[in-house]
Coordinates of C-alpha atoms and ligand atoms in Angstrom, one line a residue:
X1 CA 135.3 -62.6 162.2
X2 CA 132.0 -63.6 160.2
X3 CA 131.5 -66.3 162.3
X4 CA 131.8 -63.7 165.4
X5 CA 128.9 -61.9 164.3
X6 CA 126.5 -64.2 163.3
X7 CA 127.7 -66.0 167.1
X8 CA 126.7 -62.5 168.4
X9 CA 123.2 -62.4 167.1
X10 CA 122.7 -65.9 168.6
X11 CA 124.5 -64.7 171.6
X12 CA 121.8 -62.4 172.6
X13 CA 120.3 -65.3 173.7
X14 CA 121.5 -67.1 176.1
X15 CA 119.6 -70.7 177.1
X16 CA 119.4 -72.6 180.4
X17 CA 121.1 -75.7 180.2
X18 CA 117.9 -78.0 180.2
X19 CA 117.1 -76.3 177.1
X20 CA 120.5 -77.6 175.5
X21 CA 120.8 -80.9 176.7
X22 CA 119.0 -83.7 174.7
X23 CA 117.6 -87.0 176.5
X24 CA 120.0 -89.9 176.6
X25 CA 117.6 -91.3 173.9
X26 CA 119.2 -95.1 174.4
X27 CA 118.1 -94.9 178.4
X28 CA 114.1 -94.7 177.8
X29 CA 112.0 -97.4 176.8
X30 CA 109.0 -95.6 176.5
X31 CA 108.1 -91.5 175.8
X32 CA 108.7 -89.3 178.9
X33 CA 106.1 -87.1 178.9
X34 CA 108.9 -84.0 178.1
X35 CA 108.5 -85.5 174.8
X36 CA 104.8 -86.0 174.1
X37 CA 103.4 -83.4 171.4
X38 CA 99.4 -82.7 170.9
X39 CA 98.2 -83.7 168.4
X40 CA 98.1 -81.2 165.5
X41 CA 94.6 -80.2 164.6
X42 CA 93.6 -79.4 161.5
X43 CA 94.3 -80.4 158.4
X44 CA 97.7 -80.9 160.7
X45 CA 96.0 -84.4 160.5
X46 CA 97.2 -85.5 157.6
X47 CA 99.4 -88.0 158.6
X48 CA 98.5 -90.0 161.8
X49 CA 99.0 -93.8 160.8
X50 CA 102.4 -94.8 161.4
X51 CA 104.2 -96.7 158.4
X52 CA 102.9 -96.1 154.8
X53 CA 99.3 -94.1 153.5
X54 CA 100.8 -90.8 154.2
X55 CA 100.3 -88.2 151.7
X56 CA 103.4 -87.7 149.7
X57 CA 104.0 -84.3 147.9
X58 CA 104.9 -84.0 144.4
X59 CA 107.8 -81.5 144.9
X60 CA 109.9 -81.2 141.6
X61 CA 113.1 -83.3 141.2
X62 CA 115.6 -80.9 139.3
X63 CA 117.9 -82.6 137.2
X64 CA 121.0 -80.3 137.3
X65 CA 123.2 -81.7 134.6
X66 CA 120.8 -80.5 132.2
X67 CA 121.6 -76.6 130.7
X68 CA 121.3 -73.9 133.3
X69 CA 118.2 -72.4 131.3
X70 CA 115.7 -74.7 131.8
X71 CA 117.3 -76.2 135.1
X72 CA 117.2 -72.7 136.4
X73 CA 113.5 -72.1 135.1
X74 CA 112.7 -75.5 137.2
X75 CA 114.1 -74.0 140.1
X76 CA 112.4 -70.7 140.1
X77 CA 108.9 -72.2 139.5
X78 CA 109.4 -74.7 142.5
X79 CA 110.4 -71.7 144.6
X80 CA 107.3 -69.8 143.5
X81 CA 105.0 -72.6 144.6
X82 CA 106.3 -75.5 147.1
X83 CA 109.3 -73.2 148.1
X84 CA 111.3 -76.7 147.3
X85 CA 112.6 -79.0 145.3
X86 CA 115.0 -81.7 144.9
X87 CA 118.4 -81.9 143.3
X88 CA 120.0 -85.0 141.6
X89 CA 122.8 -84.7 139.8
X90 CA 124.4 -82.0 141.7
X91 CA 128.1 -83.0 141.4
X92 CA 128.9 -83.9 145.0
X93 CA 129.7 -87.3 144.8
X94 CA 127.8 -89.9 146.2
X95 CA 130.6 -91.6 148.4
X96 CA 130.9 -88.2 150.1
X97 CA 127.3 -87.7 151.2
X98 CA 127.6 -91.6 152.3
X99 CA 130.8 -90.4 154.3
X100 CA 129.3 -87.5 155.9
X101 CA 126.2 -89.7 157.0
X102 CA 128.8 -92.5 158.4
X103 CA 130.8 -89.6 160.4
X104 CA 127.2 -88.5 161.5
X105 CA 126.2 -91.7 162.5
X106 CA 129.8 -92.4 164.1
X107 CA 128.9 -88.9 166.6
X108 CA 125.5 -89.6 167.7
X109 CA 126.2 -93.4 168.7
X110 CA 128.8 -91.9 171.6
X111 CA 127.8 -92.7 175.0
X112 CA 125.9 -89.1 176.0
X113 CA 128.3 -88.7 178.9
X114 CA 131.3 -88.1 175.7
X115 CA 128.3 -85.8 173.6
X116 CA 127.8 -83.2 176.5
X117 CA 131.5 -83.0 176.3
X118 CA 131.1 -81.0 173.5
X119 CA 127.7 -79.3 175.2
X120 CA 126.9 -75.8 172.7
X121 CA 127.9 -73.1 175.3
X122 CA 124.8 -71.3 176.5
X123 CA 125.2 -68.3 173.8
X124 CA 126.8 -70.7 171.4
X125 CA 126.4 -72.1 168.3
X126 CA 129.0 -74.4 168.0
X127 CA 128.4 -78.5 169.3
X128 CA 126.3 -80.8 170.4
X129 CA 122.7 -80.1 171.4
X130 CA 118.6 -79.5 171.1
X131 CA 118.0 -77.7 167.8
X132 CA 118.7 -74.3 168.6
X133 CA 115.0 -73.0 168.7
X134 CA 113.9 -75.7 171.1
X135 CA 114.1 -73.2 173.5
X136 CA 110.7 -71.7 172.2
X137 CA 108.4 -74.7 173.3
X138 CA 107.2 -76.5 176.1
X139 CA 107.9 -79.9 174.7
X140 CA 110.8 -81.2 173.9
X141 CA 111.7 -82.7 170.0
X142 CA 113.1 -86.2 169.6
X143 CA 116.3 -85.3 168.5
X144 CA 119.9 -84.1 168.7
X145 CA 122.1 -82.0 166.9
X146 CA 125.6 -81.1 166.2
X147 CA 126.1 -77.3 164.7
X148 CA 129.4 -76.3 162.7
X149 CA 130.2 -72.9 161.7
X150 CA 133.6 -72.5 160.5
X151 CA 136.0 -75.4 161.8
X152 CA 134.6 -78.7 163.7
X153 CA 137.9 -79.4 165.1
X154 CA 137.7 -77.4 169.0
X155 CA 134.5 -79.9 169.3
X156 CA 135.9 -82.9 167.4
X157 CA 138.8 -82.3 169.5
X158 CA 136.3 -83.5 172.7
X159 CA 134.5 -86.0 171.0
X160 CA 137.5 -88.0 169.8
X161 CA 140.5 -86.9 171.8
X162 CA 142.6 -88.9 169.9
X163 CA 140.4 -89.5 166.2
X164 CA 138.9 -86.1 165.6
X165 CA 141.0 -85.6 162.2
X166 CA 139.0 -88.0 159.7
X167 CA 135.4 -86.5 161.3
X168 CA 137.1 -83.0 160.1
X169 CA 138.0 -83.6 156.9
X170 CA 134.7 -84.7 155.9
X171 CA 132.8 -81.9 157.3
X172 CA 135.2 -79.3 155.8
X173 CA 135.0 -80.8 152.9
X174 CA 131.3 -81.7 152.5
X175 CA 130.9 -77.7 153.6
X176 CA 133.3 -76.3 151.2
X177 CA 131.6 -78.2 148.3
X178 CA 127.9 -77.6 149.5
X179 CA 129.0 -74.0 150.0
X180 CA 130.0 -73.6 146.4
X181 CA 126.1 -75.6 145.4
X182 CA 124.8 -73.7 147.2
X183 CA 126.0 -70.5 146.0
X184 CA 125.6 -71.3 142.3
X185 CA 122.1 -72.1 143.0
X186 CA 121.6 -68.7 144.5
X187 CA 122.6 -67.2 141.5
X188 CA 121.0 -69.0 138.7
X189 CA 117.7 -69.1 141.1
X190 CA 117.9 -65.1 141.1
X191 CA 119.6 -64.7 137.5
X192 CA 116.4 -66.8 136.4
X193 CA 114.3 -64.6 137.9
X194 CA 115.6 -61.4 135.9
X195 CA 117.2 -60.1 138.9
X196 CA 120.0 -57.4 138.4
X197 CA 124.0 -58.9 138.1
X198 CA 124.5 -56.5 140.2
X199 CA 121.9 -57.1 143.3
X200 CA 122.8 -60.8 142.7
X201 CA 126.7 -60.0 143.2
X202 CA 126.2 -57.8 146.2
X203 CA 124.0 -59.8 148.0
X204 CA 125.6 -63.3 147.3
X205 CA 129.5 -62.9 146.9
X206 CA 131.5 -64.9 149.2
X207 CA 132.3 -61.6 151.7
X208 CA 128.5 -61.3 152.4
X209 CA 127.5 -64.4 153.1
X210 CA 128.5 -67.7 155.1
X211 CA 127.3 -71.0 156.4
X212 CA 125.7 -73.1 159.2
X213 CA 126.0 -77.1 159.0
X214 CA 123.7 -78.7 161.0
X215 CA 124.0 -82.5 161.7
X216 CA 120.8 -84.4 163.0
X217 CA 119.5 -87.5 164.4
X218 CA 116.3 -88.8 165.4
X219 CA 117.1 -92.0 167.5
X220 CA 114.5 -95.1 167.7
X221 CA 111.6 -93.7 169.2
X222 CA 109.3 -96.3 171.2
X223 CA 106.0 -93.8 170.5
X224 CA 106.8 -92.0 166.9
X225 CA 103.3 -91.1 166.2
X226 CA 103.0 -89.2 170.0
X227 CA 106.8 -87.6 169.0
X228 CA 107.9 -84.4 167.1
X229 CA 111.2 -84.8 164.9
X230 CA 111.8 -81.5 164.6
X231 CA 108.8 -78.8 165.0
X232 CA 107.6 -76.8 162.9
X233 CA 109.6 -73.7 161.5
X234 CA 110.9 -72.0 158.7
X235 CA 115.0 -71.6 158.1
X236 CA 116.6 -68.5 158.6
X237 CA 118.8 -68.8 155.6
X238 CA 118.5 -67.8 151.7
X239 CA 118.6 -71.7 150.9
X240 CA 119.3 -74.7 153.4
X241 CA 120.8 -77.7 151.3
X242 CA 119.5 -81.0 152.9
X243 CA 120.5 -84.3 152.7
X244 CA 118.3 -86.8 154.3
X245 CA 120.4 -89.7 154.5
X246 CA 117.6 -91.9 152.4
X247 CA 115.2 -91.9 155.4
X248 CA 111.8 -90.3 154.9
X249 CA 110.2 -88.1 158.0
X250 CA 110.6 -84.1 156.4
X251 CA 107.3 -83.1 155.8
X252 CA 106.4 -79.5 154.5
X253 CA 103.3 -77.6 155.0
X254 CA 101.4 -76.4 151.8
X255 CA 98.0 -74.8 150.6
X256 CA 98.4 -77.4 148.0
X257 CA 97.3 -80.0 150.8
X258 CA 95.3 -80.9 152.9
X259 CA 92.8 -82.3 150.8
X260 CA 89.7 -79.9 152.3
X261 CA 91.6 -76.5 152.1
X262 CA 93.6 -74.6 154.4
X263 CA 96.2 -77.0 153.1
X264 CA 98.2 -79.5 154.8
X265 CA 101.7 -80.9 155.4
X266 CA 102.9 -84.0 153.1
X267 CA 106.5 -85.8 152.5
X268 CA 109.1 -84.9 150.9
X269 CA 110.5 -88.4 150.2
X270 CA 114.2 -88.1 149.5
X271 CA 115.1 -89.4 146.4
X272 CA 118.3 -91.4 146.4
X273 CA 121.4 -89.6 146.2
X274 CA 119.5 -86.4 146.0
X275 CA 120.0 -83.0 148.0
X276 CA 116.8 -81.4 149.0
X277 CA 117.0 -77.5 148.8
X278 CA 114.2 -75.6 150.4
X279 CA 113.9 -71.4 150.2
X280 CA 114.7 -69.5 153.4
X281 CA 113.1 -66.7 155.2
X282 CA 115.9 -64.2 154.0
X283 CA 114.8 -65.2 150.0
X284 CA 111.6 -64.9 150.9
X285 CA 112.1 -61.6 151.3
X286 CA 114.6 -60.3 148.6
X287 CA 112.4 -61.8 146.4
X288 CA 109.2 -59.9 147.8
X289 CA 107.7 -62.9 148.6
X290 CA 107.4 -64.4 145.4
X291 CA 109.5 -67.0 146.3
X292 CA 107.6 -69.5 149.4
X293 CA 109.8 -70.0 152.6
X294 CA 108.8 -73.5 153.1
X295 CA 107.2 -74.0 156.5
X296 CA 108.4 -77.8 157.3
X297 CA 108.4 -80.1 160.3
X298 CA 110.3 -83.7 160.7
X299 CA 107.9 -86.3 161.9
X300 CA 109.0 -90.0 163.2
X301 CA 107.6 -92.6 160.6
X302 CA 110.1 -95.4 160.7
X303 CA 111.7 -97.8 163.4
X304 CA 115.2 -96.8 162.2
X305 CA 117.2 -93.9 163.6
X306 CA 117.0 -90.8 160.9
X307 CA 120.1 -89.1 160.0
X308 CA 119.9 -85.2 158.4
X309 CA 122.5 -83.1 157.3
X310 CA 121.6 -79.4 156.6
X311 CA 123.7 -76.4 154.9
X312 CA 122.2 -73.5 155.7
X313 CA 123.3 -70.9 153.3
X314 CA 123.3 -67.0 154.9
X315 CA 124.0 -63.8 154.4
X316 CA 126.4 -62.6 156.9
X317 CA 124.9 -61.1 160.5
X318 CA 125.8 -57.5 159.4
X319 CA 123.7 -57.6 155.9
X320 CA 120.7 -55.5 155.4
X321 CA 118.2 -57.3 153.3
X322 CA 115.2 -55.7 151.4
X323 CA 113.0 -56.5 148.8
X324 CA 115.2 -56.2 145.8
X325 CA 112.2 -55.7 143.6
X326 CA 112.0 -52.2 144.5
X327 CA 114.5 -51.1 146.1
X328 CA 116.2 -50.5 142.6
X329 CA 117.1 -53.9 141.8
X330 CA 114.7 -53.8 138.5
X331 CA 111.1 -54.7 138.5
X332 CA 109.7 -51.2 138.7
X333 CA 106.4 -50.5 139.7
X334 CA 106.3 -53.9 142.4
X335 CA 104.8 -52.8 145.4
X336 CA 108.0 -53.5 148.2
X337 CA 106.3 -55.6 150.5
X338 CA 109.0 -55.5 153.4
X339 CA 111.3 -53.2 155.2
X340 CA 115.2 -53.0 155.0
X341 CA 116.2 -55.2 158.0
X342 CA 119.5 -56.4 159.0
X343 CA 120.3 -60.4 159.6
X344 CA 121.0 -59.6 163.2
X345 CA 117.9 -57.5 163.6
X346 CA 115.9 -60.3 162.0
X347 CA 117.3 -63.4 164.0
X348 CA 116.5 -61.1 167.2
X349 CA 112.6 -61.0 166.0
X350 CA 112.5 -64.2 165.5
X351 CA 113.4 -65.3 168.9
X352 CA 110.6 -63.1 169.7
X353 CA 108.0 -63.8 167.9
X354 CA 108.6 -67.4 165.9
X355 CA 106.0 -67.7 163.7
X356 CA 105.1 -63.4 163.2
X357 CA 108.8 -62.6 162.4
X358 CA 107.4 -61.7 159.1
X359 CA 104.8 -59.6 159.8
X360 CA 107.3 -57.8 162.0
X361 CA 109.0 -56.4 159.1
X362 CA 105.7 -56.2 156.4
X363 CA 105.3 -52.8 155.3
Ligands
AKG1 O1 116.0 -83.4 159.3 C1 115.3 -82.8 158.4 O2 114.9 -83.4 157.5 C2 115.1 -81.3 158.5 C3 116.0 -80.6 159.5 C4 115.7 -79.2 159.6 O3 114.7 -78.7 159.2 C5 116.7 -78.2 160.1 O4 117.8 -78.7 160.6 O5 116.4 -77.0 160.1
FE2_2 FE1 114.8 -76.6 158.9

């Protein structure tokens, strides 16, 4: 029923079909001009060369078998300024994120004729495709994706006709454990922050909110530097769990960079066997904007194909978010610096305005 609504929201808007269907990466040998970006001015600049000499942020790495105080006080000061940080020993085991990238990798290397067999319906979210917000740019990105919300198995089912169970017990599992990360992070990130039990229970208990899992890949690309990964965006979540598969390319944007000011976008270079968590736009604004949704982009840096898994952690489509600040979740006196505005309402003024969504709802 969850997953209905949250389909709905997305089902207000319905793509063409060139919008969902990637390239067949493996049949180009050089980059159709579909897929040629501008260069990004500005301080955008940052990182041109291909290979090594890119600037590489400093984002915390949160250690998360040390007591929930001080872990928790990590968290909330990498929130305040990068908007992420990295976690190592988070409990998942390391032979499960290696057997969630193998099933990834396993998906995208089918022939693209078996891929569009499990095609994302036009006002779907479910299966293969573009990311989901390619629709909102003239150029296309240099990847593809596979979206699970609830059960893989209708789309396994048309991948692998006959091999689809071992693909779903990974993914279920992987999303039932990331789920449970992800949930406890929420929590100490918002108890750490002197937030109300009670505001932290209504907003986070397992009835008001849900998940996304994304699977990407960004294939070989014979002109990286000309390429965009992924564009640049913030997630509609209240955290997205990310596990880049050891291969650097997410970049995020911050005033901290740039060298000259006006900031700049650097690396965040996974560290091995860690999960990289980045804030949301939906804790962005419970937390009246104390906490920084992290503006990030995926840029093509190495000859190897890229693997990403992401969790995006939600509040259900029917939620209505505000500030909880002041709207008598404790810290009196904070001017509230958003409306109320439902999850459905705000995944609708997204698709209409991408990068103003938030000044959509400002006060
Ligand atoms: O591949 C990555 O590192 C990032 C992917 C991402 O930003 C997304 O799926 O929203
Ligand atoms: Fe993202």
């Amino acid at each position: 029923m969850i997953t209905t609504a949250l389909s709905e929201a997305f089902g207000q808007y319905t793509l063409k079909p060139h919008q969902i269907v990637p390239l067949d990466f493996h049949s180009v040998d050089t980059l159709p001009e579909t897929h040629v970006w501008p260069p990004p001015p500005g301080p955008e600049l940052v990182n041109t060369a291909a290979g090594d000499g890119q600037l590489v942020f400093p984002v915390p790495v949160i250690d998360f078998s040390v007591p929930e105080d001080s872990s928790g006080k990590l968290m909330v000061e990498a929130c305040e300024t990068w908007g992420v940080f990295q976690l190592v020993n988070h409990g998942i085991p390391l032979e499960i994120l290696a057997a969630v990238e193998a099933q990834t990798k396993r998906l995208f290397a089918l022939p693209a004729s078996r891929k569009l067999e499990a095609l994302r319906s036009p006002n779907g979210v479910n299966g293969y495709g573009q990311a989901r917000f390619a629709s909102l740019f003239d150029k296309n990105m240099w990847n593809e994706g596979f979206t699970v919300m609830g059960s893989p198995a209708d789309h396994a089912r048309k991948l692998w006709p006959d091999d689809y169970q071992g693909f779903c017990d990974v993914i279920e599992d992987y999303q039932k454990r990331m789920r449970e990360l992800a949930a406890r992070l929420l929590g100490l990130i918002l108890r750490s922050a002197n937030t109300p039990a009670q505001e932290i229970r209504r907003i986070s208990s397992p009835s008001a909110t849900m998940t996304t899992l994304q699977l990407n890949s960004y294939p070989p690309c014979p002109d990286p530097t000309r390429a965009m990964g992924m564009a640049p965006h913030t997630d509609t979540s209240f955290l997205t769990l990310l596990y880049q598969g050891g291969v650097k390319g997410l970049q995020i944007f911050s005033d901290r960079g740039g060298g000259g000011g006006g900031g700049g976008w650097g690396m965040v270079d996974p560290v091995d066997g860690g999960i990289t968590v980045n804030v949301g736009d939906l804790l962005h604004v419970v937390s009246n904007a104390r906490f920084h949704t992290a503006r990030h982009r995926v840029v093509l840096r190495e000859a190897r194909q890229r693997v990403s898994v992401g969790l995006f952690f939600v509040p259900t489509a029917d939620c209505v978010l505000s500030p909880l600040a002041c709207g008598g979740g404790g810290g009196e006196g904070e001017v509230c610096r958003y409306r109320a505005v439902s999850v459905k309402e705000y995944i609708g003024l997204k698709y209409k305005g991408f990068e103003t969504v938030l000044s959509a709802i400002t006060k």
